[in-house]
Coordinates of C-alpha atoms and ligand atoms in Angstrom, one line a residue:
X1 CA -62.9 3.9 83.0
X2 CA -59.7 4.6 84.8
X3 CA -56.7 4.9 82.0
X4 CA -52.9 4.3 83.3
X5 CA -50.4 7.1 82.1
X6 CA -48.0 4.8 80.6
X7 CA -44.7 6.9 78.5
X8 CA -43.6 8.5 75.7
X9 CA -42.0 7.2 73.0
X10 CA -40.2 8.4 69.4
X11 CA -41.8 5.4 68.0
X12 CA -44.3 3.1 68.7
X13 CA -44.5 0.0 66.7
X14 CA -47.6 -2.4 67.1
X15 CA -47.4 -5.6 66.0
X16 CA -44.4 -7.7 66.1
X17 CA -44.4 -9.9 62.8
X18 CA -41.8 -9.9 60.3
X19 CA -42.7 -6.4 59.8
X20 CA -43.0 -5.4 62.9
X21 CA -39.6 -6.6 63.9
X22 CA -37.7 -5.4 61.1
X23 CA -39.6 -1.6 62.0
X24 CA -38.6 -1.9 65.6
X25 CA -34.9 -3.3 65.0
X26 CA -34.1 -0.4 62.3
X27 CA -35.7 2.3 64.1
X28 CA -34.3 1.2 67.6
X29 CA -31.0 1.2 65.6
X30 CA -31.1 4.7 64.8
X31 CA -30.9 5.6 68.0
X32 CA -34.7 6.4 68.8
X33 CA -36.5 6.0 72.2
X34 CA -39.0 2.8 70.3
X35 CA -41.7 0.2 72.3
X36 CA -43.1 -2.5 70.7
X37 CA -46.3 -4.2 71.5
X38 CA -47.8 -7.1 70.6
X39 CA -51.1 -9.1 71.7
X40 CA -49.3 -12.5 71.6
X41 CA -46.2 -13.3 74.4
X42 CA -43.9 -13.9 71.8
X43 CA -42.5 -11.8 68.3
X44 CA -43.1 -13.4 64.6
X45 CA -46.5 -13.6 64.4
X46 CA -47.8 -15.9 61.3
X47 CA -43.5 -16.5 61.2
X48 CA -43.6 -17.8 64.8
X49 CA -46.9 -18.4 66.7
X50 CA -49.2 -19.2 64.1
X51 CA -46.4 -22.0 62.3
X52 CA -46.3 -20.8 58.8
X53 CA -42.1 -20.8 59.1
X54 CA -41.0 -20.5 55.5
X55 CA -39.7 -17.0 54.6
X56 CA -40.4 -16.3 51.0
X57 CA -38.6 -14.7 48.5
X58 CA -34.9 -12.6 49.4
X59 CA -34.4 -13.7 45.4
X60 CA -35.2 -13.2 41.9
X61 CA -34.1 -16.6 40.4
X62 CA -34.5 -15.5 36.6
X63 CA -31.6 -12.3 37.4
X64 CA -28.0 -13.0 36.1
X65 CA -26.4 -15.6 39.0
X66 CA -24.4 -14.0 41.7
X67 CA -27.0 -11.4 41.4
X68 CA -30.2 -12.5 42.4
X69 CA -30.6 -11.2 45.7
X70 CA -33.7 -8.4 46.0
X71 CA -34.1 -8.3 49.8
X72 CA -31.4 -8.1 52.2
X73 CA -30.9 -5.9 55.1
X74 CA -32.2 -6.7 58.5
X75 CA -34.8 -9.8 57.2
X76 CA -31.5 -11.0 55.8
X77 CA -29.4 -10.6 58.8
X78 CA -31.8 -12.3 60.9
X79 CA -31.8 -15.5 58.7
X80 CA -28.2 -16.1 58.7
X81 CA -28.0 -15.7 62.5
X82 CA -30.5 -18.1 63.2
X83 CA -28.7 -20.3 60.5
X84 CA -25.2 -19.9 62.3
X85 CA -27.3 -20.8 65.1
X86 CA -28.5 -24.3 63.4
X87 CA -31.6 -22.7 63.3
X88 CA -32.7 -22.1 59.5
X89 CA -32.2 -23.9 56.7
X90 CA -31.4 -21.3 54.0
X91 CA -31.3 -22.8 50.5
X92 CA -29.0 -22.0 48.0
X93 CA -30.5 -18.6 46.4
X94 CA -28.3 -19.4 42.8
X95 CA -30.0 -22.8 42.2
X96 CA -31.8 -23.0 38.9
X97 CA -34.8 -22.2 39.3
X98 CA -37.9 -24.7 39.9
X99 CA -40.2 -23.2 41.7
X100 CA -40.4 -20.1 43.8
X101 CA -41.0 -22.1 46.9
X102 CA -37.8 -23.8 46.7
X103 CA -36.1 -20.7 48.2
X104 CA -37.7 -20.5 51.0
X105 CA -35.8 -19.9 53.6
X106 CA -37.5 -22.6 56.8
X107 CA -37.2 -21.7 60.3
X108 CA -38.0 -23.2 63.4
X109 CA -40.1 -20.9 65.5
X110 CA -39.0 -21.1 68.9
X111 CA -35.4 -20.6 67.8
X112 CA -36.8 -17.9 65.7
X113 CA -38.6 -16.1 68.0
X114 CA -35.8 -16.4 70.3
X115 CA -33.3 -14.5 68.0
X116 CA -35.9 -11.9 66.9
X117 CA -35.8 -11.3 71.3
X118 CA -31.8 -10.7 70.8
X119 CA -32.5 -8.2 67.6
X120 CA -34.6 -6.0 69.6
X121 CA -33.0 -6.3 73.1
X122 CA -29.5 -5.7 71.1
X123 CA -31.5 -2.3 69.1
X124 CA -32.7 -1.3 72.7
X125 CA -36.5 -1.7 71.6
X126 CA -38.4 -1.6 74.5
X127 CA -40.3 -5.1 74.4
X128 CA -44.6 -5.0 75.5
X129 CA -45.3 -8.4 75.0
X130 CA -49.1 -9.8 75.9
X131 CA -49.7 -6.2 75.9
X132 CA -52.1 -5.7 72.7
X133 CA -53.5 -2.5 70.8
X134 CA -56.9 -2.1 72.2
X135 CA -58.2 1.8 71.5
X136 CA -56.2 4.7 70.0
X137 CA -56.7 8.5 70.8
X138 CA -56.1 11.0 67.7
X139 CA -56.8 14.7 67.2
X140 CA -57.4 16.7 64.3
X141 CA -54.5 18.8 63.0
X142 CA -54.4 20.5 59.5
X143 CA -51.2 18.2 58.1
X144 CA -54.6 15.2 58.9
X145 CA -55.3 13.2 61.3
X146 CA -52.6 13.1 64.3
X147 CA -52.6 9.9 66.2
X148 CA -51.8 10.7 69.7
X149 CA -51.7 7.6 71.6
X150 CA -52.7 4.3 72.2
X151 CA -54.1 2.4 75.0
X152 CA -53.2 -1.4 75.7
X153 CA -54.2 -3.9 77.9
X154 CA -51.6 -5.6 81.0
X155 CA -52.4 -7.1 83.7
X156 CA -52.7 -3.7 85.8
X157 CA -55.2 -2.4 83.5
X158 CA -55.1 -0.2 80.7
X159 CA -52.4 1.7 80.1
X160 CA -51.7 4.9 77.6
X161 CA -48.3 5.2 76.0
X162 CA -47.5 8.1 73.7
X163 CA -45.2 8.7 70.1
X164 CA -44.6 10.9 67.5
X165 CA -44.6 8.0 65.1
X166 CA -46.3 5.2 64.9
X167 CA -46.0 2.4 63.1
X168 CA -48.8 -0.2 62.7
X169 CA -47.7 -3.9 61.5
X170 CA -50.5 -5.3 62.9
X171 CA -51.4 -7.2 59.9
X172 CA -54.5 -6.0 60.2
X173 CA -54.0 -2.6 60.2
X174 CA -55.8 -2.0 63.5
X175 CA -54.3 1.3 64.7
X176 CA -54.8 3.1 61.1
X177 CA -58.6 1.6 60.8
X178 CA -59.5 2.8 64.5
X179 CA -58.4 6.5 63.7
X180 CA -60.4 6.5 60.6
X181 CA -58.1 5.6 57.8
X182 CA -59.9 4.2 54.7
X183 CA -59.7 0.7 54.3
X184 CA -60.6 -2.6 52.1
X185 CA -61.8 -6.1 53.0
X186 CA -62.6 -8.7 50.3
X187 CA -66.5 -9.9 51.4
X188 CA -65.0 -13.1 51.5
X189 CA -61.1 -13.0 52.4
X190 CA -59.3 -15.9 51.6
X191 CA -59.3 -18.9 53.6
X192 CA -56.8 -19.4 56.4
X193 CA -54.9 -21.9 58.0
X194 CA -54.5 -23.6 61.2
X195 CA -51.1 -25.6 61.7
X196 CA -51.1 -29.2 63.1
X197 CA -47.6 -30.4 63.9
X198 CA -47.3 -34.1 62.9
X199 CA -44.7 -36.9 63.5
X200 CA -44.0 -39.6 61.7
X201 CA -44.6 -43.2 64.1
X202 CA -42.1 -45.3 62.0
X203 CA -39.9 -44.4 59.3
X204 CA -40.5 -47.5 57.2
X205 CA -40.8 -46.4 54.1
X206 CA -42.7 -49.7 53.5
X207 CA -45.2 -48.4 55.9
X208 CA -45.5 -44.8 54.6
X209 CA -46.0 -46.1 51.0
X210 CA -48.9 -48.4 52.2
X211 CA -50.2 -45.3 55.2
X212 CA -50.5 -43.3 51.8
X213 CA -52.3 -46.0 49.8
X214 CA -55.1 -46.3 52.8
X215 CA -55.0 -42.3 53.1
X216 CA -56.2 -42.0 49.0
X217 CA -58.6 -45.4 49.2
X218 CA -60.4 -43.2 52.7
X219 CA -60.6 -40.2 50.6
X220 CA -62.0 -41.7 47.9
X221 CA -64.8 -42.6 50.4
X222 CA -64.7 -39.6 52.4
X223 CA -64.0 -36.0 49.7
X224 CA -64.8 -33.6 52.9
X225 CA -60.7 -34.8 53.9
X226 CA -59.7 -33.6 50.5
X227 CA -59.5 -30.2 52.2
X228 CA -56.4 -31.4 54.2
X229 CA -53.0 -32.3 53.5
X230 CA -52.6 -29.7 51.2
X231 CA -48.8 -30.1 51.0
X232 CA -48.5 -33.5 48.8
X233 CA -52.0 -34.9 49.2
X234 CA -50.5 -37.8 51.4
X235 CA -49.5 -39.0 54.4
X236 CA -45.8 -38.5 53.3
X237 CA -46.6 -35.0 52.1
X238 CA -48.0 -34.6 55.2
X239 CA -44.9 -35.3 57.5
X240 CA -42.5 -34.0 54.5
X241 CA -43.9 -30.5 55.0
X242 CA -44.1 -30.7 59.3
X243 CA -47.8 -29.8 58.7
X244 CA -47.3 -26.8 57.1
X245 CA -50.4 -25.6 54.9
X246 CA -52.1 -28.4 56.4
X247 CA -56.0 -27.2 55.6
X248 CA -58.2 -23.9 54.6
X249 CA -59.9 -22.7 57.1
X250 CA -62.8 -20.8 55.0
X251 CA -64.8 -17.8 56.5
X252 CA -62.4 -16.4 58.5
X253 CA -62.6 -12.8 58.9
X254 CA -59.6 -11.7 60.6
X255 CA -60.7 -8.1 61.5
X256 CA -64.2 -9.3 62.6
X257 CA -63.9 -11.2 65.9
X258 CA -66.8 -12.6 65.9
X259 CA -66.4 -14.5 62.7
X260 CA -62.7 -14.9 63.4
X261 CA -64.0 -17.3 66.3
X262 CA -67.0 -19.3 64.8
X263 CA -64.0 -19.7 62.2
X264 CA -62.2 -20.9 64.9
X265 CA -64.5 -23.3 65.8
X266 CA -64.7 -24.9 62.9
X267 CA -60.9 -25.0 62.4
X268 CA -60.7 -27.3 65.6
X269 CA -63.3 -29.2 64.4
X270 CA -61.7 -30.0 60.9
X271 CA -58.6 -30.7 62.6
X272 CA -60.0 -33.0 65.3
X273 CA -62.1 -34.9 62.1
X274 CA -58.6 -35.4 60.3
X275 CA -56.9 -36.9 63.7
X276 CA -60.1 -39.1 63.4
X277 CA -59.8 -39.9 59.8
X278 CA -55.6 -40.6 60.2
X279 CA -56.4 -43.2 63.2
X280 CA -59.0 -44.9 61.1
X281 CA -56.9 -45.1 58.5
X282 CA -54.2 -46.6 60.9
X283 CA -51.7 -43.6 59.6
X284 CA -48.3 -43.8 61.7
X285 CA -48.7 -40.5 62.2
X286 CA -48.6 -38.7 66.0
X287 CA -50.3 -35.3 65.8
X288 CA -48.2 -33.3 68.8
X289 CA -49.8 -30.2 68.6
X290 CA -51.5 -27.2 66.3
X291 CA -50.7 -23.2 66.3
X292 CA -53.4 -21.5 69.0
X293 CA -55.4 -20.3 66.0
X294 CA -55.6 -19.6 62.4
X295 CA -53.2 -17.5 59.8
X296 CA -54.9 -15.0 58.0
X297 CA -54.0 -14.9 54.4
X298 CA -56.0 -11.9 54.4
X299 CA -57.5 -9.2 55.9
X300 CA -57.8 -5.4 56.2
X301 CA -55.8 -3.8 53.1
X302 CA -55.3 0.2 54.3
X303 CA -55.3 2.8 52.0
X304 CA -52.6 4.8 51.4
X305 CA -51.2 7.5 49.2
X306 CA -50.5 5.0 46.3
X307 CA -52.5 1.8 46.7
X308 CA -49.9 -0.9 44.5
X309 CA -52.7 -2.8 42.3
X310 CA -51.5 -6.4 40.7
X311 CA -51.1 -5.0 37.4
X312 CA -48.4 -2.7 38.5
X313 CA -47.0 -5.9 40.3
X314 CA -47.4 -8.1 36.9
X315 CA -45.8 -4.8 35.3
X316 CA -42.7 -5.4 37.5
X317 CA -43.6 -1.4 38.4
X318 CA -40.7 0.6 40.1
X319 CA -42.8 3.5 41.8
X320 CA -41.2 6.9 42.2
X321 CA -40.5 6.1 45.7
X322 CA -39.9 2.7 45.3
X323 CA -38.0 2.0 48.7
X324 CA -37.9 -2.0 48.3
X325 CA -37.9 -5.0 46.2
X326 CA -40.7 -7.3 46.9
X327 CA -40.8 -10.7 45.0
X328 CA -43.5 -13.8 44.7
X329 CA -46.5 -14.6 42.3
X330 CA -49.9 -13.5 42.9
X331 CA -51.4 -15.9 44.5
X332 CA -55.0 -15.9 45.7
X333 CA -56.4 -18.9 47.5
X334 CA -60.1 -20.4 47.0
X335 CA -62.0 -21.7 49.3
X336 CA -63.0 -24.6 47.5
X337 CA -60.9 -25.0 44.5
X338 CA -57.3 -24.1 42.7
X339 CA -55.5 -20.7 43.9
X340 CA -55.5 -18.4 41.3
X341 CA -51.6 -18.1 40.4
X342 CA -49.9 -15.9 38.2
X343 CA -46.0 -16.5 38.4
X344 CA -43.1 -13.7 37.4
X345 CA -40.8 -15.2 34.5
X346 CA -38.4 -12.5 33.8
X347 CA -35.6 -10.5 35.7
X348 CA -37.4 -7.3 36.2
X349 CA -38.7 -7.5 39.9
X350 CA -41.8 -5.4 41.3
X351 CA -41.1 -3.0 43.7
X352 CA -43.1 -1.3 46.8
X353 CA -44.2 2.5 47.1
X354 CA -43.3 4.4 50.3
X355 CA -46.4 6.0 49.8
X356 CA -48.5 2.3 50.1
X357 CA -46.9 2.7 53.6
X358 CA -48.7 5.8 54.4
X359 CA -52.2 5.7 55.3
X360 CA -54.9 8.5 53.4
X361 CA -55.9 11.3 56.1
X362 CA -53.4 10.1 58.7
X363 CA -50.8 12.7 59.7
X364 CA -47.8 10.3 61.9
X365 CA -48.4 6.9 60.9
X366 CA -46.7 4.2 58.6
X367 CA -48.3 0.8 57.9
X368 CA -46.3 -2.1 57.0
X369 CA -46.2 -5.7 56.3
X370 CA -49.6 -8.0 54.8
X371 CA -52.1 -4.8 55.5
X372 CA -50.2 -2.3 53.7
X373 CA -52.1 -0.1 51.0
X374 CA -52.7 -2.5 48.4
X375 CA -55.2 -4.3 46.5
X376 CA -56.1 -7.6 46.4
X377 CA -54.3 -9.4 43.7
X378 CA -51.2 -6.7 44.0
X379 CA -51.7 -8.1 48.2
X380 CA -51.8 -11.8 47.6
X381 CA -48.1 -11.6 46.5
X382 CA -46.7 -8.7 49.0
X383 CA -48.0 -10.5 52.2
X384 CA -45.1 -13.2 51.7
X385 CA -42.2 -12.7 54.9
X386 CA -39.0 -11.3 53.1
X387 CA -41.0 -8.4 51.8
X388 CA -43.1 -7.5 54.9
X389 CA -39.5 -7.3 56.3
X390 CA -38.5 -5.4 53.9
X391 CA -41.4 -3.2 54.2
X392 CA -40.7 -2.9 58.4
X393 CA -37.2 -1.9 57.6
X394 CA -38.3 0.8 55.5
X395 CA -41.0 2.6 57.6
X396 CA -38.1 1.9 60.6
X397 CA -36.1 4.1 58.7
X398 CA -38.6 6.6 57.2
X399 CA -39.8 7.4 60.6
X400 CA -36.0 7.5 62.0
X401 CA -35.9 10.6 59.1
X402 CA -38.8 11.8 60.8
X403 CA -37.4 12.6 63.8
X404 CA -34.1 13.4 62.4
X405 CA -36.3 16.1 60.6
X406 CA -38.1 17.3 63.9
X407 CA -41.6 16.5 62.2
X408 CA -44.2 14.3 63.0
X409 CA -45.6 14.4 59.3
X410 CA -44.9 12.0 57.1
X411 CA -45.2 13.5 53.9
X412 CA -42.5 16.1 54.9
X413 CA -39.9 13.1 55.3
X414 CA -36.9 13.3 52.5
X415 CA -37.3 10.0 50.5
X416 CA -33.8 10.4 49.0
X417 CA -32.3 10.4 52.6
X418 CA -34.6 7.3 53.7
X419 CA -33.4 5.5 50.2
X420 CA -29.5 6.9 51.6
X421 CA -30.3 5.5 55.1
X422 CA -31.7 2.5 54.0
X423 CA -28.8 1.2 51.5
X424 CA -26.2 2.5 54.8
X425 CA -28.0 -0.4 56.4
X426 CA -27.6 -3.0 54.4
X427 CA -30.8 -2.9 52.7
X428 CA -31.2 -3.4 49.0
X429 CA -33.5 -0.2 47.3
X430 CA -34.1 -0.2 43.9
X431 CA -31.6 2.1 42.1
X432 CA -32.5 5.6 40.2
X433 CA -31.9 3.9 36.9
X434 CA -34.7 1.8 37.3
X435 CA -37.0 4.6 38.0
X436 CA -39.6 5.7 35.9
X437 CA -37.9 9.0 34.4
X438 CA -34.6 8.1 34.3
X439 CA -32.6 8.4 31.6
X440 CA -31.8 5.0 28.6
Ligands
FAD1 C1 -51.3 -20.1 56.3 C2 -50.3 -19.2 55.8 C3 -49.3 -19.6 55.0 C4 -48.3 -18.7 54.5 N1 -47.3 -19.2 53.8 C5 -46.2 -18.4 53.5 C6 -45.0 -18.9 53.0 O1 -44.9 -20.1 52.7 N2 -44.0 -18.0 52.8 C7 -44.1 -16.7 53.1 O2 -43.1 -16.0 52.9 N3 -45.3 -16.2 53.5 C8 -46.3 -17.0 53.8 N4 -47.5 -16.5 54.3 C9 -47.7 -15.0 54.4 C10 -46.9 -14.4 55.5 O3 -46.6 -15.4 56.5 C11 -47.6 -13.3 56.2 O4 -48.3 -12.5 55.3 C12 -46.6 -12.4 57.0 O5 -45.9 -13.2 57.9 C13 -47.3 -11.3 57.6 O6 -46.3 -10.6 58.4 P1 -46.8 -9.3 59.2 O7 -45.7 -8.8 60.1 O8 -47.4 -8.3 58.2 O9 -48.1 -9.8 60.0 P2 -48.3 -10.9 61.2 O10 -47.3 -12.0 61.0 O11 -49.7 -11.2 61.1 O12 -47.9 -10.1 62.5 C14 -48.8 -9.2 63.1 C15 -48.6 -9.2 64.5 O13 -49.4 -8.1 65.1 C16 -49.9 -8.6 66.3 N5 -51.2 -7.9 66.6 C17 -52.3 -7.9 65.9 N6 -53.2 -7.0 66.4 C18 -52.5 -6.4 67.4 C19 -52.9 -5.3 68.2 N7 -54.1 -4.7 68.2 N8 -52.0 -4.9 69.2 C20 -50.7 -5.5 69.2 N9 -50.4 -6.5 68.4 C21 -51.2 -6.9 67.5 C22 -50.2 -10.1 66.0 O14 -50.3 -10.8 67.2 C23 -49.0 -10.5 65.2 O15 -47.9 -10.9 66.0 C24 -48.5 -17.4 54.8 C25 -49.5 -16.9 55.5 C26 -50.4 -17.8 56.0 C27 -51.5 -17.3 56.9

């Protein structure tokens, strides 16, 4: 098959989530030659396309007040742009604490998207949008595995574009898992979700107390629709949370395409059922649309130099190379039952390894962001957005070092200068102190 020659790049990121951003914004900001690509038209991923539009957690709520703030840099930056825009509702991060949800910083996703465009364009990323990851060419070298290029799919046909580093955000870890790098997948990852976007057909509250009493006598009759309205259990849930963690999608496989779309199938299905179930119910409810397919909670988890388990997490760990904060509880989701949740309680805050972020056997390539080297309980509380940002920040600026260094291998990169880097930008890196080794 005929292959485009396409360019060559300092840095290719694929994948443009919140880790993928924040990778191609910092790096781009250095002053490197970067392209992004990305299989949807738009940047944000689960943030943007896919509706899930609360960024959790810049804050550890149980540290002294005026001091609560773990994540900063270019995630942060981004929120209080979109805010000045009108854009994001960012909640006071000094409020006593409730629950970790209540800091969530919400977003509306076109706006969102929008501003993440500005980022890049303004770090002179070169933007691939609609122009996915499809095939990867590597070649054996004694510092590993070199990954040479990648090929993508436009419109003209496929096209081969060329790095030194690469940096793979692509939530599920697609570049490091087609050239070879050691991987896990839970048999049964945990259920996604599909967003539905519903609007309230009357706001008498009259009308949504009653809409909620017919919604519990249906389910009563009907426990298949328990599965829904996850946020509140009612109709005024429901609305409340814009539809947000509407359902579970169970069985999806996110880095097995044909499962991914029988999951799909069924996803429309459950959705089209509720609709069904809210009209019988005479709900004044309007559903005006879902996300084109299901977030994945889960997926591929690459291995890396240090894979962070969830006992390190509960441990509030600070790894030799710790090179951000990361902060939420570990939070596994069932497919038919309670997630399993263990919250933090204490100001200590869990960190993540530079080395999670580079993948076993691979020579030029960080992962960032929900498939980062991890396992599954240490995973279920790293995926959230602020720390996948963090996490794209980070391998932005370890492979800006790189190149500074004149090396393509990423175990040759100066941590101390990434950490120096990092903190010149604004980002928040744990300090020596709190490193293992230190002195009292
Ligand atoms: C239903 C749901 C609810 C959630 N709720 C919350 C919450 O309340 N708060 C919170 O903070 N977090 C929440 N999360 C977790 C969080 O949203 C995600 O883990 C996080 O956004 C992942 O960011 P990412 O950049 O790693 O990956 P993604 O956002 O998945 O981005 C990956 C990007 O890579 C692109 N891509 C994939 N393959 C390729 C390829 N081969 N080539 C090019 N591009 C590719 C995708 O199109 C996508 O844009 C939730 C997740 C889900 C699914």
């Amino acid at each position: 098959m005929k292959i485009i020659e396409g360019q060559e790049f300092d840095v290719i990121v694929a994948g443009a989530g919140c880790a993928g951003f924040c990778a191609a914004v910092q790096a781009g900001r250095a002053g490197l030659n970067v392209a992004l690509f990305e299989h949807f038209a738009m940047p944000g991923g689960t943030m943007t396309v896919l509706g899930s539009n609360s960024i959790d957690q810049f804050n550890n709520p149980h540290r002294p007040r005026g001091d609560r703030m773990v994540i900063a840099g270019i995630g942060w930056e981004f929120v209080e742009e979109l805010a000045r825009r009108g854009f994001a509702d960012i909640p006071d991060m000094d409020a006593p604490y409730r629950v970790h949800w209540q800091y969530g910083v919400r977003v509306n996703p076109i706006a969102a998207a929008q501003c993440m465009d500005d980022f890049l364009l303004a770090a002179n990323v070169r933007l691939f949008y609609r122009q996915g990851v499809v095939a990867v060419e590597t070649s054996d070298t004694p510092g590993g595995t070199s990954l040479d290029a990648v090929i993508v799919t436009t419109k003209a046909g496929l096209v081969r574009h060329r790095a030194k580093i690469f940096i793979d955000c692509t939530g599920d870890g697609d570049l490091c898992a087609w050239s070879g790098a050691e991987f896990q997948i839970a048999d049964s990852p945990q259920p996604g979700t599909m967003r539905l976007y519903p609007c309230a057909t009357t706001s008498d509250q009259q009308a949504l107390a009653e809409a909620d009493r017919a919604w519990r006598a249906m389910l009563a009759k009907r426990p298949e629709l328990s599965n829904f309205l996850l946020c509140g259990g009612d109709i005024t849930g429901f609305l409340r949370a814009g539809g947000d963690n509407t359902n579970h999608v169970n069985g999806l496989n996110a880095a097995d395409s044909a499962s991914r779309g029988k999951a799909e199938i069924e996803a429309r299905r459950a959705q089209v059922a509720l609709m069904s179930a809210l009209r019988a119910a005479e709900a004044p409810v309007n559903i005006l649309g879902s996300a084109p397919e299901s977030g994945a909670r889960e997926s591929r988890r690459i291995l890396g130099d240090v894979v962070m388990t969830g006992e390190e997490y509960l441990a509030k760990t600070v790894y030799p190379d710790a090179i951000c904060y990361t902060y939420w509880f570990i939070d596994i989701h069932r497919e038919n039952g309670p997630s399993e949740i263990v919250y933090l309680r204490d100001e200590l805050t869990p960190t993540i390894s530079l080395g999670a972020m580079r993948p076993r056997g691979l020579k030029n390539v960080y992962v960032a962001g929900r498939c980062v080297s991890s396992d599954r309980a240490n995973n279920s509380a790293i995926r959230v957005k602020a720390s996948c940002m963090a996490m794209g920040q980070a391998a932005g600026a370890a492979a800006a070092q790189a190149i500074r260094q004149g090396t393509t291998d990423t175990r040759a990169v100066d941590t101390a200068a990434v950490v120096r880097y990092l903190k010149e930008q604004g980002a928040i890196v744990p300090e020596p102190q709190d490193r293992p080794g230190a002195g009292n």
